[in-house]
Amino acid sequence: QVHLVESGGDSVQAGGSLRLSCAASGNTDSSYCMAWFRQAPGKRREAVVTIGSRDTTTCRESMKGRFTISQDNAKNTVYLQMNSLKPEDTAMYYCAAGPPRPYCFCVADSYDLWGQGTQVTVSS
């Protein structure tokens, strides 16, 4: 059984940066699709970025150039580097894992394992 644990959420001012971490424990496989999603109060969960064995995908235009996903296979950890944060980035951020695919989709249904989330709050 694989478990995902997120960390790194915090309260920051607009323009600041944060790096979130997602540590995977258990029977992990570096070929899995991994992704970050977020959900703000009263809003739907939305995809942020994905990473697979071949490439990464930034799921929303507003995040391009600001959010970057990376992974350290030796540490079984996926990171989300967030720069130039805006108040609208305030949300609970979730790490997700899904089976290996040629392309890792920006769709929640593609992922069957989720972490508990870490809160990011950006003040203006």
Short mmCIF file of N, CA, C and O in Angstrom, two decimals:
data_model
loop_
_atom_site.label_atom_id
_atom_site.label_comp_id
_atom_site.label_asym_id
_atom_site.label_seq_id
_atom_site.Cartn_x
_atom_site.Cartn_y
_atom_site.Cartn_z
N GLN A 1 0.85 -1.19 0.00
CA GLN A 1 0.00 0.00 0.00
C GLN A 1 0.89 1.24 0.00
O GLN A 1 1.79 1.36 0.81
N VAL A 2 0.61 2.14 -0.93
CA VAL A 2 1.38 3.38 -1.03
C VAL A 2 0.64 4.48 -0.29
O VAL A 2 -0.58 4.61 -0.40
N HIS A 3 1.38 5.28 0.46
CA HIS A 3 0.82 6.44 1.15
C HIS A 3 1.53 7.69 0.68
O HIS A 3 2.75 7.67 0.45
N LEU A 4 0.76 8.76 0.54
CA LEU A 4 1.31 10.04 0.13
C LEU A 4 1.12 11.04 1.27
O LEU A 4 0.01 11.16 1.81
N VAL A 5 2.17 11.75 1.60
CA VAL A 5 2.10 12.74 2.67
C VAL A 5 2.67 14.06 2.15
O VAL A 5 3.85 14.14 1.79
N GLU A 6 1.82 15.08 2.13
CA GLU A 6 2.25 16.40 1.68
C GLU A 6 2.75 17.22 2.86
O GLU A 6 2.33 17.02 4.00
N SER A 7 3.62 18.15 2.55
CA SER A 7 4.10 19.10 3.55
C SER A 7 4.57 20.36 2.84
O SER A 7 4.71 20.38 1.61
N GLY A 8 4.81 21.40 3.62
CA GLY A 8 5.35 22.64 3.06
C GLY A 8 4.35 23.76 2.93
O GLY A 8 4.73 24.89 2.60
N GLY A 9 3.07 23.49 3.15
CA GLY A 9 2.09 24.56 3.07
C GLY A 9 2.32 25.60 4.14
O GLY A 9 2.79 25.30 5.24
N ASP A 10 1.97 26.83 3.81
CA ASP A 10 2.21 27.93 4.76
C ASP A 10 1.40 29.14 4.34
O ASP A 10 0.72 29.12 3.31
N SER A 11 1.49 30.19 5.14
CA SER A 11 0.89 31.47 4.81
C SER A 11 2.00 32.41 4.34
O SER A 11 2.99 32.60 5.05
N VAL A 12 1.82 32.97 3.16
CA VAL A 12 2.83 33.87 2.59
C VAL A 12 2.14 35.09 2.00
O VAL A 12 0.93 35.08 1.76
N GLN A 13 2.93 36.10 1.74
CA GLN A 13 2.40 37.30 1.09
C GLN A 13 2.48 37.14 -0.43
O GLN A 13 3.30 36.37 -0.95
N ALA A 14 1.64 37.88 -1.11
CA ALA A 14 1.65 37.85 -2.57
C ALA A 14 3.05 38.17 -3.09
O ALA A 14 3.74 39.04 -2.55
N GLY A 15 3.44 37.44 -4.11
CA GLY A 15 4.78 37.59 -4.67
C GLY A 15 5.80 36.64 -4.08
O GLY A 15 6.91 36.51 -4.60
N GLY A 16 5.42 35.98 -3.01
CA GLY A 16 6.33 35.05 -2.34
C GLY A 16 6.39 33.70 -3.02
O GLY A 16 5.73 33.46 -4.03
N SER A 17 7.19 32.81 -2.44
CA SER A 17 7.39 31.47 -2.98
C SER A 17 7.21 30.42 -1.90
O SER A 17 7.42 30.69 -0.71
N LEU A 18 6.83 29.24 -2.33
CA LEU A 18 6.75 28.09 -1.45
C LEU A 18 7.16 26.85 -2.24
O LEU A 18 6.95 26.80 -3.46
N ARG A 19 7.69 25.87 -1.52
CA ARG A 19 7.94 24.57 -2.13
C ARG A 19 7.20 23.52 -1.33
O ARG A 19 7.47 23.34 -0.13
N LEU A 20 6.29 22.86 -1.99
CA LEU A 20 5.55 21.76 -1.37
C LEU A 20 6.25 20.45 -1.66
O LEU A 20 6.85 20.28 -2.72
N SER A 21 6.14 19.53 -0.72
CA SER A 21 6.73 18.20 -0.89
C SER A 21 5.65 17.14 -0.74
O SER A 21 4.71 17.30 0.03
N CYS A 22 5.82 16.06 -1.48
CA CYS A 22 4.92 14.92 -1.38
C CYS A 22 5.80 13.68 -1.26
O CYS A 22 6.44 13.27 -2.24
N ALA A 23 5.81 13.11 -0.07
CA ALA A 23 6.63 11.93 0.18
C ALA A 23 5.77 10.68 0.03
O ALA A 23 4.71 10.57 0.64
N ALA A 24 6.25 9.76 -0.78
CA ALA A 24 5.54 8.51 -1.02
C ALA A 24 6.21 7.38 -0.25
O ALA A 24 7.44 7.24 -0.30
N SER A 25 5.43 6.64 0.47
CA SER A 25 5.97 5.50 1.22
C SER A 25 5.24 4.24 0.78
O SER A 25 4.12 4.29 0.27
N GLY A 26 5.87 3.11 1.00
CA GLY A 26 5.27 1.86 0.59
C GLY A 26 5.86 1.37 -0.70
O GLY A 26 6.99 1.68 -1.06
N ASN A 27 5.10 0.61 -1.44
CA ASN A 27 5.57 0.00 -2.68
C ASN A 27 5.48 0.99 -3.83
O ASN A 27 4.58 0.94 -4.66
N THR A 28 6.44 1.92 -3.87
CA THR A 28 6.38 2.99 -4.86
C THR A 28 7.01 2.57 -6.18
O THR A 28 7.81 1.64 -6.23
N ASP A 29 6.64 3.27 -7.22
CA ASP A 29 7.16 3.00 -8.55
C ASP A 29 7.38 4.35 -9.22
O ASP A 29 6.45 5.15 -9.36
N SER A 30 8.62 4.61 -9.63
CA SER A 30 8.94 5.92 -10.20
C SER A 30 8.27 6.15 -11.55
O SER A 30 8.27 7.26 -12.06
N SER A 31 7.67 5.12 -12.14
CA SER A 31 7.00 5.31 -13.43
C SER A 31 5.55 5.78 -13.25
O SER A 31 4.88 6.08 -14.23
N TYR A 32 5.06 5.85 -12.04
CA TYR A 32 3.70 6.34 -11.78
C TYR A 32 3.54 7.74 -12.33
O TYR A 32 4.48 8.53 -12.38
N CYS A 33 2.32 8.08 -12.72
CA CYS A 33 1.97 9.47 -12.94
C CYS A 33 1.76 10.12 -11.58
O CYS A 33 1.05 9.57 -10.73
N MET A 34 2.36 11.27 -11.38
CA MET A 34 2.19 12.03 -10.16
C MET A 34 1.65 13.41 -10.53
O MET A 34 1.95 13.94 -11.60
N ALA A 35 0.88 13.97 -9.62
CA ALA A 35 0.29 15.27 -9.93
C ALA A 35 0.01 16.05 -8.65
O ALA A 35 -0.07 15.46 -7.56
N TRP A 36 -0.11 17.32 -8.82
CA TRP A 36 -0.60 18.21 -7.77
C TRP A 36 -1.94 18.78 -8.21
O TRP A 36 -2.09 19.22 -9.35
N PHE A 37 -2.88 18.75 -7.30
CA PHE A 37 -4.18 19.38 -7.48
C PHE A 37 -4.36 20.40 -6.36
O PHE A 37 -3.66 20.38 -5.36
N ARG A 38 -5.36 21.25 -6.54
CA ARG A 38 -5.69 22.17 -5.47
C ARG A 38 -7.19 22.39 -5.43
O ARG A 38 -7.89 22.23 -6.43
N GLN A 39 -7.67 22.77 -4.26
CA GLN A 39 -9.09 23.06 -4.09
C GLN A 39 -9.27 24.21 -3.13
O GLN A 39 -8.84 24.12 -1.97
N ALA A 40 -9.88 25.25 -3.62
CA ALA A 40 -10.20 26.41 -2.78
C ALA A 40 -11.60 26.24 -2.22
O ALA A 40 -12.42 25.52 -2.81
N PRO A 41 -11.91 26.89 -1.11
CA PRO A 41 -13.24 26.76 -0.53
C PRO A 41 -14.33 27.12 -1.52
O PRO A 41 -14.27 28.17 -2.18
N GLY A 42 -15.31 26.24 -1.64
CA GLY A 42 -16.44 26.50 -2.53
C GLY A 42 -16.16 26.29 -4.00
O GLY A 42 -17.01 26.58 -4.84
N LYS A 43 -14.97 25.80 -4.30
CA LYS A 43 -14.61 25.59 -5.71
C LYS A 43 -14.28 24.13 -5.96
O LYS A 43 -14.01 23.35 -5.05
N ARG A 44 -14.29 23.77 -7.25
CA ARG A 44 -13.94 22.41 -7.64
C ARG A 44 -12.43 22.18 -7.50
O ARG A 44 -11.64 23.10 -7.61
N ARG A 45 -12.07 20.92 -7.30
CA ARG A 45 -10.66 20.57 -7.30
C ARG A 45 -10.13 20.73 -8.72
O ARG A 45 -10.76 20.30 -9.67
N GLU A 46 -8.97 21.36 -8.85
CA GLU A 46 -8.40 21.57 -10.17
C GLU A 46 -6.97 21.08 -10.23
O GLU A 46 -6.23 21.13 -9.23
N ALA A 47 -6.58 20.63 -11.39
CA ALA A 47 -5.23 20.14 -11.58
C ALA A 47 -4.25 21.29 -11.69
O ALA A 47 -4.57 22.33 -12.26
N VAL A 48 -3.07 21.09 -11.15
CA VAL A 48 -2.02 22.11 -11.18
C VAL A 48 -0.93 21.70 -12.16
O VAL A 48 -0.70 22.35 -13.16
N VAL A 49 -0.24 20.62 -11.86
CA VAL A 49 0.84 20.11 -12.72
C VAL A 49 0.90 18.60 -12.60
O VAL A 49 0.49 18.04 -11.58
N THR A 50 1.43 17.96 -13.63
CA THR A 50 1.64 16.52 -13.59
C THR A 50 3.07 16.20 -13.99
O THR A 50 3.73 16.99 -14.68
N ILE A 51 3.52 15.02 -13.58
CA ILE A 51 4.84 14.54 -13.99
C ILE A 51 4.77 13.04 -14.20
O ILE A 51 4.17 12.31 -13.41
N GLY A 52 5.35 12.60 -15.32
CA GLY A 52 5.43 11.19 -15.61
C GLY A 52 6.84 10.81 -15.97
O GLY A 52 7.78 11.59 -15.78
N SER A 53 6.99 9.64 -16.52
CA SER A 53 8.34 9.17 -16.86
C SER A 53 8.92 9.92 -18.05
O SER A 53 10.13 9.94 -18.25
N ARG A 54 8.04 10.57 -18.83
CA ARG A 54 8.52 11.23 -20.05
C ARG A 54 8.58 12.75 -19.93
O ARG A 54 9.48 13.38 -20.48
N ASP A 55 7.59 13.36 -19.28
CA ASP A 55 7.57 14.82 -19.27
C ASP A 55 6.68 15.33 -18.15
O ASP A 55 6.10 14.57 -17.39
N THR A 56 6.59 16.64 -18.10
CA THR A 56 5.72 17.31 -17.14
C THR A 56 4.70 18.13 -17.90
O THR A 56 4.92 18.52 -19.06
N THR A 57 3.59 18.40 -17.25
CA THR A 57 2.53 19.19 -17.85
C THR A 57 2.03 20.20 -16.84
O THR A 57 1.68 19.83 -15.72
N THR A 58 2.02 21.46 -17.23
CA THR A 58 1.37 22.50 -16.42
C THR A 58 -0.05 22.59 -16.90
O THR A 58 -0.30 22.83 -18.09
N CYS A 59 -0.98 22.43 -15.99
CA CYS A 59 -2.37 22.20 -16.40
C CYS A 59 -3.16 23.47 -16.69
O CYS A 59 -4.21 23.38 -17.33
N ARG A 60 -2.70 24.59 -16.20
CA ARG A 60 -3.45 25.82 -16.41
C ARG A 60 -2.52 26.94 -16.86
O ARG A 60 -1.39 27.05 -16.37
N GLU A 61 -3.03 27.74 -17.75
CA GLU A 61 -2.23 28.83 -18.32
C GLU A 61 -1.74 29.78 -17.23
O GLU A 61 -0.61 30.27 -17.30
N SER A 62 -2.58 30.01 -16.22
CA SER A 62 -2.23 30.97 -15.17
C SER A 62 -1.06 30.50 -14.31
O SER A 62 -0.48 31.28 -13.56
N MET A 63 -0.72 29.19 -14.43
CA MET A 63 0.34 28.64 -13.61
C MET A 63 1.65 28.50 -14.37
O MET A 63 2.70 28.29 -13.75
N LYS A 64 1.59 28.63 -15.66
CA LYS A 64 2.80 28.46 -16.47
C LYS A 64 3.81 29.55 -16.13
O LYS A 64 3.49 30.72 -16.03
N GLY A 65 5.05 29.12 -15.95
CA GLY A 65 6.10 30.05 -15.59
C GLY A 65 6.17 30.34 -14.10
O GLY A 65 7.14 30.95 -13.64
N ARG A 66 5.17 29.91 -13.34
CA ARG A 66 5.18 30.14 -11.89
C ARG A 66 5.29 28.84 -11.09
O ARG A 66 5.94 28.82 -10.05
N PHE A 67 4.64 27.79 -11.59
CA PHE A 67 4.62 26.52 -10.85
C PHE A 67 5.44 25.48 -11.60
O PHE A 67 5.28 25.31 -12.81
N THR A 68 6.28 24.76 -10.86
CA THR A 68 7.14 23.74 -11.46
C THR A 68 7.10 22.47 -10.61
O THR A 68 7.26 22.54 -9.39
N ILE A 69 6.91 21.35 -11.27
CA ILE A 69 6.92 20.07 -10.57
C ILE A 69 8.24 19.36 -10.85
O ILE A 69 8.79 19.47 -11.94
N SER A 70 8.73 18.65 -9.85
CA SER A 70 9.93 17.86 -10.02
C SER A 70 9.86 16.66 -9.08
O SER A 70 9.00 16.62 -8.20
N GLN A 71 10.73 15.70 -9.31
CA GLN A 71 10.73 14.54 -8.42
C GLN A 71 12.14 14.04 -8.17
O GLN A 71 13.01 14.17 -9.02
N ASP A 72 12.31 13.52 -6.98
CA ASP A 72 13.58 12.92 -6.58
C ASP A 72 13.27 11.44 -6.32
O ASP A 72 12.72 11.08 -5.28
N ASN A 73 13.60 10.60 -7.30
CA ASN A 73 13.26 9.18 -7.19
C ASN A 73 13.98 8.50 -6.03
O ASN A 73 13.45 7.58 -5.41
N ALA A 74 15.18 8.96 -5.73
CA ALA A 74 15.92 8.36 -4.62
C ALA A 74 15.22 8.59 -3.29
O ALA A 74 15.32 7.78 -2.37
N LYS A 75 14.50 9.71 -3.20
CA LYS A 75 13.78 10.05 -1.96
C LYS A 75 12.29 9.76 -2.05
O LYS A 75 11.56 10.01 -1.11
N ASN A 76 11.85 9.23 -3.20
CA ASN A 76 10.42 8.96 -3.40
C ASN A 76 9.60 10.21 -3.09
O ASN A 76 8.55 10.13 -2.41
N THR A 77 10.05 11.34 -3.56
CA THR A 77 9.41 12.60 -3.22
C THR A 77 9.17 13.43 -4.48
O THR A 77 10.04 13.49 -5.36
N VAL A 78 8.00 14.02 -4.55
CA VAL A 78 7.65 14.94 -5.63
C VAL A 78 7.51 16.32 -5.03
O VAL A 78 6.97 16.48 -3.92
N TYR A 79 7.98 17.31 -5.75
CA TYR A 79 7.96 18.68 -5.26
C TYR A 79 7.10 19.57 -6.16
O TYR A 79 6.98 19.33 -7.36
N LEU A 80 6.56 20.61 -5.57
CA LEU A 80 5.89 21.66 -6.32
C LEU A 80 6.50 22.98 -5.89
O LEU A 80 6.29 23.42 -4.76
N GLN A 81 7.25 23.57 -6.79
CA GLN A 81 7.83 24.89 -6.54
C GLN A 81 6.86 25.93 -7.06
O GLN A 81 6.49 25.91 -8.23
N MET A 82 6.45 26.83 -6.19
CA MET A 82 5.48 27.86 -6.55
C MET A 82 6.12 29.23 -6.33
O MET A 82 6.53 29.55 -5.21
N ASN A 83 6.20 30.00 -7.39
CA ASN A 83 6.77 31.34 -7.32
C ASN A 83 5.73 32.38 -7.69
O ASN A 83 4.70 32.05 -8.29
N SER A 84 6.01 33.61 -7.36
CA SER A 84 5.11 34.72 -7.69
C SER A 84 3.68 34.40 -7.28
O SER A 84 2.74 34.57 -8.07
N LEU A 85 3.53 33.97 -6.06
CA LEU A 85 2.21 33.54 -5.60
C LEU A 85 1.23 34.71 -5.55
O LEU A 85 1.61 35.86 -5.27
N LYS A 86 -0.03 34.37 -5.83
CA LYS A 86 -1.11 35.36 -5.85
C LYS A 86 -2.18 34.93 -4.85
O LYS A 86 -2.30 33.74 -4.53
N PRO A 87 -2.98 35.87 -4.37
CA PRO A 87 -4.06 35.50 -3.44
C PRO A 87 -4.97 34.40 -3.99
O PRO A 87 -5.46 33.56 -3.23
N GLU A 88 -5.17 34.40 -5.31
CA GLU A 88 -6.04 33.38 -5.90
C GLU A 88 -5.41 31.99 -5.91
O GLU A 88 -6.06 31.01 -6.27
N ASP A 89 -4.16 31.88 -5.51
CA ASP A 89 -3.52 30.58 -5.36
C ASP A 89 -3.85 29.94 -4.01
O ASP A 89 -3.47 28.79 -3.75
N THR A 90 -4.54 30.69 -3.16
CA THR A 90 -4.92 30.15 -1.86
C THR A 90 -5.82 28.94 -2.03
O THR A 90 -6.85 29.01 -2.71
N ALA A 91 -5.41 27.82 -1.44
CA ALA A 91 -6.16 26.56 -1.59
C ALA A 91 -5.50 25.48 -0.75
O ALA A 91 -4.38 25.66 -0.25
N MET A 92 -6.21 24.37 -0.64
CA MET A 92 -5.59 23.15 -0.12
C MET A 92 -4.96 22.45 -1.32
O MET A 92 -5.62 22.26 -2.34
N TYR A 93 -3.71 22.10 -1.18
CA TYR A 93 -2.98 21.46 -2.28
C TYR A 93 -2.82 19.97 -1.97
O TYR A 93 -2.38 19.60 -0.87
N TYR A 94 -3.15 19.15 -2.96
CA TYR A 94 -3.13 17.71 -2.80
C TYR A 94 -2.15 17.07 -3.79
O TYR A 94 -2.09 17.45 -4.96
N CYS A 95 -1.47 16.07 -3.32
CA CYS A 95 -0.62 15.24 -4.15
C CYS A 95 -1.43 14.00 -4.56
O CYS A 95 -2.23 13.49 -3.75
N ALA A 96 -1.23 13.54 -5.78
CA ALA A 96 -1.96 12.38 -6.27
C ALA A 96 -1.04 11.49 -7.09
O ALA A 96 -0.11 11.97 -7.74
N ALA A 97 -1.34 10.19 -7.06
CA ALA A 97 -0.58 9.22 -7.84
C ALA A 97 -1.53 8.36 -8.65
O ALA A 97 -2.62 8.01 -8.20
N GLY A 98 -1.10 8.02 -9.86
CA GLY A 98 -1.90 7.18 -10.73
C GLY A 98 -1.03 6.22 -11.49
O GLY A 98 0.19 6.36 -11.51
N PRO A 99 -1.63 5.24 -12.15
CA PRO A 99 -0.86 4.24 -12.88
C PRO A 99 -0.07 4.85 -14.01
O PRO A 99 -0.45 5.90 -14.55
N PRO A 100 1.03 4.21 -14.40
CA PRO A 100 1.84 4.74 -15.50
C PRO A 100 1.04 4.83 -16.80
O PRO A 100 0.28 3.93 -17.13
N ARG A 101 1.20 5.92 -17.49
CA ARG A 101 0.57 6.13 -18.78
C ARG A 101 1.55 6.87 -19.68
O ARG A 101 2.43 7.57 -19.20
N PRO A 102 1.38 6.76 -21.00
CA PRO A 102 2.25 7.55 -21.89
C PRO A 102 2.11 9.05 -21.64
O PRO A 102 3.07 9.80 -21.84
N TYR A 103 0.92 9.47 -21.21
CA TYR A 103 0.68 10.87 -20.91
C TYR A 103 -0.09 10.94 -19.59
O TYR A 103 -1.06 10.21 -19.39
N CYS A 104 0.38 11.82 -18.71
CA CYS A 104 -0.27 11.97 -17.40
C CYS A 104 -1.28 13.11 -17.49
O CYS A 104 -0.92 14.27 -17.65
N PHE A 105 -2.55 12.76 -17.37
CA PHE A 105 -3.63 13.71 -17.62
C PHE A 105 -3.85 14.67 -16.45
O PHE A 105 -3.59 14.34 -15.29
N CYS A 106 -4.38 15.82 -16.76
CA CYS A 106 -4.76 16.82 -15.76
C CYS A 106 -6.21 16.59 -15.34
O CYS A 106 -7.03 17.52 -15.35
N VAL A 107 -6.53 15.38 -15.00
CA VAL A 107 -7.89 14.99 -14.65
C VAL A 107 -7.84 14.16 -13.38
O VAL A 107 -7.10 13.18 -13.31
N ALA A 108 -8.66 14.52 -12.41
CA ALA A 108 -8.61 13.85 -11.12
C ALA A 108 -8.91 12.36 -11.22
O ALA A 108 -8.33 11.55 -10.49
N ASP A 109 -9.79 11.98 -12.14
CA ASP A 109 -10.17 10.57 -12.27
C ASP A 109 -9.01 9.68 -12.71
O ASP A 109 -9.10 8.46 -12.61
N SER A 110 -7.94 10.28 -13.21
CA SER A 110 -6.77 9.51 -13.65
C SER A 110 -5.90 9.07 -12.49
O SER A 110 -4.94 8.33 -12.68
N TYR A 111 -6.22 9.55 -11.29
CA TYR A 111 -5.38 9.29 -10.12
C TYR A 111 -6.20 8.57 -9.06
O TYR A 111 -7.35 8.96 -8.78
N ASP A 112 -5.62 7.53 -8.50
CA ASP A 112 -6.39 6.73 -7.55
C ASP A 112 -5.82 6.75 -6.14
O ASP A 112 -6.35 6.07 -5.25
N LEU A 113 -4.78 7.53 -5.93
CA LEU A 113 -4.20 7.63 -4.60
C LEU A 113 -3.96 9.09 -4.29
O LEU A 113 -3.36 9.80 -5.11
N TRP A 114 -4.41 9.53 -3.12
CA TRP A 114 -4.35 10.94 -2.76
C TRP A 114 -3.76 11.12 -1.36
O TRP A 114 -3.96 10.29 -0.47
N GLY A 115 -3.07 12.24 -1.19
CA GLY A 115 -2.61 12.62 0.13
C GLY A 115 -3.70 13.38 0.87
O GLY A 115 -4.80 13.60 0.35
N GLN A 116 -3.37 13.82 2.08
CA GLN A 116 -4.37 14.49 2.92
C GLN A 116 -4.43 15.99 2.67
O GLN A 116 -5.35 16.66 3.11
N GLY A 117 -3.46 16.51 1.96
CA GLY A 117 -3.46 17.93 1.60
C GLY A 117 -2.61 18.78 2.52
O GLY A 117 -2.36 18.44 3.68
N THR A 118 -2.18 19.91 1.99
CA THR A 118 -1.44 20.90 2.76
C THR A 118 -1.94 22.28 2.35
O THR A 118 -2.14 22.55 1.18
N GLN A 119 -2.19 23.13 3.34
CA GLN A 119 -2.84 24.42 3.09
C GLN A 119 -1.84 25.49 2.67
O GLN A 119 -0.81 25.69 3.34
N VAL A 120 -2.18 26.18 1.61
CA VAL A 120 -1.41 27.34 1.16
C VAL A 120 -2.32 28.56 1.21
O VAL A 120 -3.41 28.55 0.64
N THR A 121 -1.88 29.58 1.91
CA THR A 121 -2.65 30.82 2.02
C THR A 121 -1.76 31.98 1.57
O THR A 121 -0.66 32.16 2.10
N VAL A 122 -2.27 32.74 0.61
CA VAL A 122 -1.52 33.87 0.07
C VAL A 122 -2.30 35.15 0.37
O VAL A 122 -3.45 35.29 -0.06
N SER A 123 -1.68 36.05 1.07
CA SER A 123 -2.34 37.29 1.43
C SER A 123 -1.84 38.43 0.54
O SER A 123 -0.69 38.44 0.11
N SER A 124 -2.73 39.39 0.32
CA SER A 124 -2.37 40.52 -0.56
C SER A 124 -1.69 41.64 0.21
O SER A 124 -1.66 41.63 1.43
#
